[in-house]
JSON list of C-alpha atoms in Angstrom, two decimals:
[
{"chain": "A", "resi": 150, "resn": "MET", "atom": "CA", "xyz": [27.21, -87.64, 5.83]},
{"chain": "A", "resi": 151, "resn": "PRO", "atom": "CA", "xyz": [30.55, -88.55, 4.02]},
{"chain": "A", "resi": 152, "resn": "VAL", "atom": "CA", "xyz": [31.16, -92.10, 2.78]},
{"chain": "A", "resi": 153, "resn": "LEU", "atom": "CA", "xyz": [32.06, -94.42, 5.65]},
{"chain": "A", "resi": 154, "resn": "THR", "atom": "CA", "xyz": [34.67, -97.43, 6.02]},
{"chain": "A", "resi": 155, "resn": "LEU", "atom": "CA", "xyz": [33.14, -100.39, 6.54]},
{"chain": "A", "resi": 156, "resn": "GLU", "atom": "CA", "xyz": [33.94, -100.41, 10.37]},
{"chain": "A", "resi": 157, "resn": "GLU", "atom": "CA", "xyz": [32.50, -97.05, 10.70]},
{"chain": "A", "resi": 158, "resn": "PHE", "atom": "CA", "xyz": [29.53, -98.05, 8.83]},
{"chain": "A", "resi": 159, "resn": "ALA", "atom": "CA", "xyz": [28.80, -101.27, 11.01]},
{"chain": "A", "resi": 160, "resn": "ALA", "atom": "CA", "xyz": [29.18, -98.55, 14.10]},
{"chain": "A", "resi": 161, "resn": "THR", "atom": "CA", "xyz": [26.69, -96.13, 12.73]},
{"chain": "A", "resi": 162, "resn": "VAL", "atom": "CA", "xyz": [24.13, -98.32, 11.52]},
{"chain": "A", "resi": 163, "resn": "PRO", "atom": "CA", "xyz": [21.30, -99.37, 13.94]},
{"chain": "A", "resi": 164, "resn": "THR", "atom": "CA", "xyz": [20.63, -103.39, 14.13]},
{"chain": "A", "resi": 165, "resn": "GLY", "atom": "CA", "xyz": [16.72, -103.90, 13.39]},
{"chain": "A", "resi": 166, "resn": "ARG", "atom": "CA", "xyz": [16.71, -101.57, 10.55]},
{"chain": "A", "resi": 167, "resn": "THR", "atom": "CA", "xyz": [17.24, -102.50, 6.65]},
{"chain": "A", "resi": 168, "resn": "ILE", "atom": "CA", "xyz": [20.12, -101.86, 4.68]},
{"chain": "A", "resi": 169, "resn": "ALA", "atom": "CA", "xyz": [19.54, -100.90, 0.87]},
{"chain": "A", "resi": 170, "resn": "GLY", "atom": "CA", "xyz": [22.03, -101.82, -2.04]},
{"chain": "A", "resi": 171, "resn": "PHE", "atom": "CA", "xyz": [22.09, -99.79, -5.17]},
{"chain": "A", "resi": 172, "resn": "ASP", "atom": "CA", "xyz": [23.61, -100.82, -8.55]},
{"chain": "A", "resi": 173, "resn": "LEU", "atom": "CA", "xyz": [24.18, -97.57, -10.21]},
{"chain": "A", "resi": 174, "resn": "GLY", "atom": "CA", "xyz": [23.85, -98.21, -14.30]},
{"chain": "A", "resi": 175, "resn": "THR", "atom": "CA", "xyz": [23.80, -95.70, -16.98]},
{"chain": "A", "resi": 176, "resn": "LYS", "atom": "CA", "xyz": [19.72, -96.40, -17.65]},
{"chain": "A", "resi": 177, "resn": "THR", "atom": "CA", "xyz": [18.52, -98.19, -14.55]},
{"chain": "A", "resi": 178, "resn": "ILE", "atom": "CA", "xyz": [19.43, -98.28, -10.64]},
{"chain": "A", "resi": 179, "resn": "GLY", "atom": "CA", "xyz": [19.35, -101.52, -9.30]},
{"chain": "A", "resi": 180, "resn": "LEU", "atom": "CA", "xyz": [17.79, -101.56, -5.81]},
{"chain": "A", "resi": 181, "resn": "ALA", "atom": "CA", "xyz": [17.76, -104.36, -3.10]},
{"chain": "A", "resi": 182, "resn": "ILE", "atom": "CA", "xyz": [16.82, -104.15, 0.48]},
{"chain": "A", "resi": 183, "resn": "SER", "atom": "CA", "xyz": [18.11, -106.34, 3.56]},
{"chain": "A", "resi": 184, "resn": "ASP", "atom": "CA", "xyz": [15.96, -107.93, 6.25]},
{"chain": "A", "resi": 185, "resn": "LEU", "atom": "CA", "xyz": [15.47, -106.24, 9.44]},
{"chain": "A", "resi": 186, "resn": "GLY", "atom": "CA", "xyz": [18.24, -108.82, 10.78]},
{"chain": "A", "resi": 187, "resn": "GLN", "atom": "CA", "xyz": [20.79, -107.45, 8.25]},
{"chain": "A", "resi": 188, "resn": "ARG", "atom": "CA", "xyz": [21.25, -111.04, 7.23]},
{"chain": "A", "resi": 189, "resn": "PHE", "atom": "CA", "xyz": [19.69, -111.27, 3.65]},
{"chain": "A", "resi": 190, "resn": "ALA", "atom": "CA", "xyz": [19.50, -109.23, 0.52]},
{"chain": "A", "resi": 191, "resn": "THR", "atom": "CA", "xyz": [16.34, -108.94, -1.27]},
{"chain": "A", "resi": 192, "resn": "PRO", "atom": "CA", "xyz": [15.81, -107.58, -4.94]},
{"chain": "A", "resi": 193, "resn": "ARG", "atom": "CA", "xyz": [13.64, -104.76, -5.31]},
{"chain": "A", "resi": 194, "resn": "LYS", "atom": "CA", "xyz": [11.92, -102.93, -8.45]},
{"chain": "A", "resi": 195, "resn": "VAL", "atom": "CA", "xyz": [14.75, -101.49, -10.76]},
{"chain": "A", "resi": 196, "resn": "ILE", "atom": "CA", "xyz": [14.17, -97.67, -11.12]},
{"chain": "A", "resi": 197, "resn": "ALA", "atom": "CA", "xyz": [14.68, -96.28, -14.76]},
{"chain": "A", "resi": 198, "resn": "ARG", "atom": "CA", "xyz": [17.09, -93.31, -14.54]},
{"chain": "A", "resi": 199, "resn": "THR", "atom": "CA", "xyz": [16.19, -90.02, -15.90]},
{"chain": "A", "resi": 200, "resn": "LYS", "atom": "CA", "xyz": [17.46, -86.58, -14.28]},
{"chain": "A", "resi": 201, "resn": "PHE", "atom": "CA", "xyz": [19.33, -86.59, -11.12]},
{"chain": "A", "resi": 202, "resn": "THR", "atom": "CA", "xyz": [16.66, -85.35, -8.90]},
{"chain": "A", "resi": 203, "resn": "ALA", "atom": "CA", "xyz": [14.29, -87.35, -10.04]},
{"chain": "A", "resi": 204, "resn": "ASP", "atom": "CA", "xyz": [16.47, -90.47, -9.58]},
{"chain": "A", "resi": 205, "resn": "VAL", "atom": "CA", "xyz": [16.71, -89.25, -5.97]},
{"chain": "A", "resi": 206, "resn": "ALA", "atom": "CA", "xyz": [13.17, -88.63, -5.53]},
{"chain": "A", "resi": 207, "resn": "ALA", "atom": "CA", "xyz": [12.16, -92.42, -6.33]},
{"chain": "A", "resi": 208, "resn": "LEU", "atom": "CA", "xyz": [15.38, -93.38, -4.43]},
{"chain": "A", "resi": 209, "resn": "ALA", "atom": "CA", "xyz": [14.24, -91.73, -1.44]},
{"chain": "A", "resi": 210, "resn": "ALA", "atom": "CA", "xyz": [10.35, -92.67, -1.51]},
{"chain": "A", "resi": 211, "resn": "ALA", "atom": "CA", "xyz": [11.81, -96.68, -1.76]},
{"chain": "A", "resi": 212, "resn": "LEU", "atom": "CA", "xyz": [14.24, -96.46, 1.24]},
{"chain": "A", "resi": 213, "resn": "ALA", "atom": "CA", "xyz": [11.39, -94.49, 3.19]},
{"chain": "A", "resi": 214, "resn": "ALA", "atom": "CA", "xyz": [8.91, -97.34, 2.49]},
{"chain": "A", "resi": 215, "resn": "ASP", "atom": "CA", "xyz": [11.50, -99.91, 3.68]},
{"chain": "A", "resi": 216, "resn": "ARG", "atom": "CA", "xyz": [12.88, -97.68, 6.71]},
{"chain": "A", "resi": 217, "resn": "VAL", "atom": "CA", "xyz": [16.49, -97.82, 5.40]},
{"chain": "A", "resi": 218, "resn": "ALA", "atom": "CA", "xyz": [19.03, -96.79, 8.10]},
{"chain": "A", "resi": 219, "resn": "GLY", "atom": "CA", "xyz": [22.17, -97.27, 5.30]},
{"chain": "A", "resi": 220, "resn": "ILE", "atom": "CA", "xyz": [23.14, -97.74, 1.79]},
{"chain": "A", "resi": 221, "resn": "VAL", "atom": "CA", "xyz": [25.44, -99.60, 0.25]},
{"chain": "A", "resi": 222, "resn": "ILE", "atom": "CA", "xyz": [26.80, -98.87, -3.43]},
{"chain": "A", "resi": 223, "resn": "GLY", "atom": "CA", "xyz": [28.41, -100.80, -6.13]},
{"chain": "A", "resi": 224, "resn": "LEU", "atom": "CA", "xyz": [31.79, -99.32, -6.91]},
{"chain": "A", "resi": 225, "resn": "PRO", "atom": "CA", "xyz": [32.55, -100.81, -10.37]},
{"chain": "A", "resi": 226, "resn": "LEU", "atom": "CA", "xyz": [36.29, -101.35, -10.64]},
{"chain": "A", "resi": 227, "resn": "ASN", "atom": "CA", "xyz": [38.08, -102.61, -13.39]},
{"chain": "A", "resi": 228, "resn": "MET", "atom": "CA", "xyz": [39.37, -106.17, -12.61]},
{"chain": "A", "resi": 229, "resn": "ASP", "atom": "CA", "xyz": [43.12, -105.08, -11.94]},
{"chain": "A", "resi": 230, "resn": "GLY", "atom": "CA", "xyz": [41.23, -103.08, -9.14]},
{"chain": "A", "resi": 231, "resn": "SER", "atom": "CA", "xyz": [41.52, -99.36, -10.82]},
{"chain": "A", "resi": 232, "resn": "GLU", "atom": "CA", "xyz": [38.90, -97.12, -11.35]},
{"chain": "A", "resi": 233, "resn": "GLY", "atom": "CA", "xyz": [37.74, -96.24, -14.94]},
{"chain": "A", "resi": 234, "resn": "PRO", "atom": "CA", "xyz": [34.95, -93.77, -16.16]},
{"chain": "A", "resi": 235, "resn": "ARG", "atom": "CA", "xyz": [32.06, -95.99, -14.71]},
{"chain": "A", "resi": 236, "resn": "ALA", "atom": "CA", "xyz": [33.62, -95.58, -11.01]},
{"chain": "A", "resi": 237, "resn": "GLN", "atom": "CA", "xyz": [34.12, -92.05, -11.70]},
{"chain": "A", "resi": 238, "resn": "SER", "atom": "CA", "xyz": [30.58, -91.40, -12.64]},
{"chain": "A", "resi": 239, "resn": "THR", "atom": "CA", "xyz": [29.56, -93.49, -9.63]},
{"chain": "A", "resi": 240, "resn": "ARG", "atom": "CA", "xyz": [31.72, -91.48, -7.60]},
{"chain": "A", "resi": 241, "resn": "ALA", "atom": "CA", "xyz": [30.45, -88.12, -8.82]},
{"chain": "A", "resi": 242, "resn": "PHE", "atom": "CA", "xyz": [26.69, -89.54, -8.21]},
{"chain": "A", "resi": 243, "resn": "VAL", "atom": "CA", "xyz": [27.71, -90.25, -4.55]},
{"chain": "A", "resi": 244, "resn": "ARG", "atom": "CA", "xyz": [29.11, -86.51, -4.22]},
{"chain": "A", "resi": 245, "resn": "ASN", "atom": "CA", "xyz": [25.95, -85.13, -4.94]},
{"chain": "A", "resi": 246, "resn": "TYR", "atom": "CA", "xyz": [23.65, -87.80, -3.25]},
{"chain": "A", "resi": 247, "resn": "VAL", "atom": "CA", "xyz": [25.14, -87.34, 0.27]},
{"chain": "A", "resi": 248, "resn": "ARG", "atom": "CA", "xyz": [24.57, -83.71, 0.32]},
{"chain": "A", "resi": 249, "resn": "LEU", "atom": "CA", "xyz": [20.77, -84.75, 0.12]},
{"chain": "A", "resi": 250, "resn": "ASP", "atom": "CA", "xyz": [20.34, -88.03, 2.26]},
{"chain": "A", "resi": 251, "resn": "GLU", "atom": "CA", "xyz": [22.28, -88.06, 5.72]},
{"chain": "A", "resi": 252, "resn": "ARG", "atom": "CA", "xyz": [22.19, -92.06, 5.90]},
{"chain": "A", "resi": 253, "resn": "PRO", "atom": "CA", "xyz": [25.43, -93.52, 6.06]},
{"chain": "A", "resi": 254, "resn": "LEU", "atom": "CA", "xyz": [27.04, -94.85, 3.00]},
{"chain": "A", "resi": 255, "resn": "ILE", "atom": "CA", "xyz": [29.58, -97.26, 1.97]},
{"chain": "A", "resi": 256, "resn": "PHE", "atom": "CA", "xyz": [31.19, -98.33, -1.40]},
{"chain": "A", "resi": 257, "resn": "TRP", "atom": "CA", "xyz": [31.43, -101.98, -2.02]},
{"chain": "A", "resi": 258, "resn": "ASP", "atom": "CA", "xyz": [33.49, -103.50, -4.61]},
{"chain": "A", "resi": 259, "resn": "GLU", "atom": "CA", "xyz": [31.17, -104.74, -7.48]},
{"chain": "A", "resi": 260, "resn": "ARG", "atom": "CA", "xyz": [33.56, -106.36, -9.59]},
{"chain": "A", "resi": 261, "resn": "LEU", "atom": "CA", "xyz": [31.80, -109.31, -11.39]},
{"chain": "A", "resi": 262, "resn": "SER", "atom": "CA", "xyz": [28.14, -108.79, -9.43]},
{"chain": "A", "resi": 263, "resn": "THR", "atom": "CA", "xyz": [26.21, -108.68, -12.84]},
{"chain": "A", "resi": 264, "resn": "VAL", "atom": "CA", "xyz": [27.98, -111.83, -14.12]},
{"chain": "A", "resi": 265, "resn": "ALA", "atom": "CA", "xyz": [27.30, -113.77, -10.76]},
{"chain": "A", "resi": 266, "resn": "ALA", "atom": "CA", "xyz": [23.54, -112.24, -10.87]},
{"chain": "A", "resi": 267, "resn": "GLU", "atom": "CA", "xyz": [22.85, -113.21, -14.39]},
{"chain": "A", "resi": 268, "resn": "ARG", "atom": "CA", "xyz": [24.55, -116.82, -13.43]},
{"chain": "A", "resi": 269, "resn": "GLY", "atom": "CA", "xyz": [21.47, -116.86, -10.46]},
{"chain": "A", "resi": 270, "resn": "LEU", "atom": "CA", "xyz": [18.91, -115.79, -12.67]},
{"chain": "A", "resi": 271, "resn": "LEU", "atom": "CA", "xyz": [20.10, -118.38, -15.67]},
{"chain": "A", "resi": 272, "resn": "GLU", "atom": "CA", "xyz": [19.88, -121.28, -12.41]},
{"chain": "A", "resi": 273, "resn": "ALA", "atom": "CA", "xyz": [16.43, -120.08, -11.51]},
{"chain": "A", "resi": 274, "resn": "ASP", "atom": "CA", "xyz": [15.14, -120.65, -15.44]},
{"chain": "A", "resi": 275, "resn": "VAL", "atom": "CA", "xyz": [14.33, -116.86, -15.85]},
{"chain": "A", "resi": 276, "resn": "SER", "atom": "CA", "xyz": [13.18, -116.17, -19.37]},
{"chain": "A", "resi": 277, "resn": "ARG", "atom": "CA", "xyz": [15.87, -113.79, -21.43]},
{"chain": "A", "resi": 278, "resn": "ALA", "atom": "CA", "xyz": [13.16, -110.86, -21.22]},
{"chain": "A", "resi": 279, "resn": "LYS", "atom": "CA", "xyz": [12.34, -111.25, -17.54]},
{"chain": "A", "resi": 280, "resn": "ARG", "atom": "CA", "xyz": [16.27, -111.74, -16.90]},
{"chain": "A", "resi": 281, "resn": "ALA", "atom": "CA", "xyz": [16.98, -108.27, -18.79]},
{"chain": "A", "resi": 282, "resn": "THR", "atom": "CA", "xyz": [14.32, -106.43, -16.16]},
{"chain": "A", "resi": 283, "resn": "ARG", "atom": "CA", "xyz": [15.76, -108.07, -13.26]},
{"chain": "A", "resi": 284, "resn": "ILE", "atom": "CA", "xyz": [19.29, -108.02, -13.58]},
{"chain": "A", "resi": 285, "resn": "ASP", "atom": "CA", "xyz": [20.25, -104.75, -12.20]},
{"chain": "A", "resi": 286, "resn": "SER", "atom": "CA", "xyz": [18.34, -105.67, -9.13]},
{"chain": "A", "resi": 287, "resn": "ALA", "atom": "CA", "xyz": [19.87, -108.93, -8.68]},
{"chain": "A", "resi": 288, "resn": "ALA", "atom": "CA", "xyz": [23.04, -107.56, -9.11]},
{"chain": "A", "resi": 289, "resn": "ALA", "atom": "CA", "xyz": [22.29, -104.96, -6.24]},
{"chain": "A", "resi": 290, "resn": "ALA", "atom": "CA", "xyz": [21.29, -107.84, -4.28]},
{"chain": "A", "resi": 291, "resn": "PHE", "atom": "CA", "xyz": [24.22, -109.53, -4.75]},
{"chain": "A", "resi": 292, "resn": "ILE", "atom": "CA", "xyz": [26.43, -106.28, -3.72]},
{"chain": "A", "resi": 293, "resn": "LEU", "atom": "CA", "xyz": [24.41, -105.78, -0.91]},
{"chain": "A", "resi": 294, "resn": "GLN", "atom": "CA", "xyz": [24.69, -109.75, 0.36]},
{"chain": "A", "resi": 295, "resn": "GLY", "atom": "CA", "xyz": [28.48, -109.47, -0.04]},
{"chain": "A", "resi": 296, "resn": "ALA", "atom": "CA", "xyz": [28.50, -106.57, 2.02]},
{"chain": "A", "resi": 297, "resn": "LEU", "atom": "CA", "xyz": [26.06, -108.02, 4.94]},
{"chain": "A", "resi": 298, "resn": "ASP", "atom": "CA", "xyz": [28.18, -110.83, 5.05]},
{"chain": "A", "resi": 299, "resn": "ARG", "atom": "CA", "xyz": [31.13, -109.02, 5.66]},
{"chain": "A", "resi": 300, "resn": "LEU", "atom": "CA", "xyz": [29.17, -106.80, 8.38]},
{"chain": "A", "resi": 301, "resn": "THR", "atom": "CA", "xyz": [28.35, -109.77, 10.63]},
{"chain": "A", "resi": 302, "resn": "GLN", "atom": "CA", "xyz": [32.20, -109.86, 11.52]},
{"chain": "A", "resi": 303, "resn": "PHE", "atom": "CA", "xyz": [32.12, -106.50, 12.96]},
{"chain": "A", "resi": 304, "resn": "ARG", "atom": "CA", "xyz": [28.93, -107.35, 14.93]},
{"chain": "A", "resi": 305, "resn": "ALA", "atom": "CA", "xyz": [30.12, -110.94, 16.36]}
]
């Protein structure tokens, strides 16, 4: 399935199923899953990146376990809104990924998501060592929560 607009995504993804959020890094993939009501994002275990096929297999297992109906992928735009090398890398990953997964997918602007996630972890008094292992999934939850909040406008 091609990458959809937010409006198309809202019309395509059924309610009563979960939505996943991805934060694609160079070494890890942060993963978050919504509740069945598609209101709240919860961080899941970080997936260590190896090869594309292994990454996709790990994602497939995680998404199947939570019966995910749609995917939100953070798009790392520059602060001025332009796309740099990281955004191009994310788009390349998605071009290959959509050939293997038929779930609807949208991009979500992830500017400052890692900063917000780190701030949340600091406020929760999470140690530096634990923050390092949780930051990508916390960022994925931040990305997913932004999309979930916006989706409510299309489903009211």
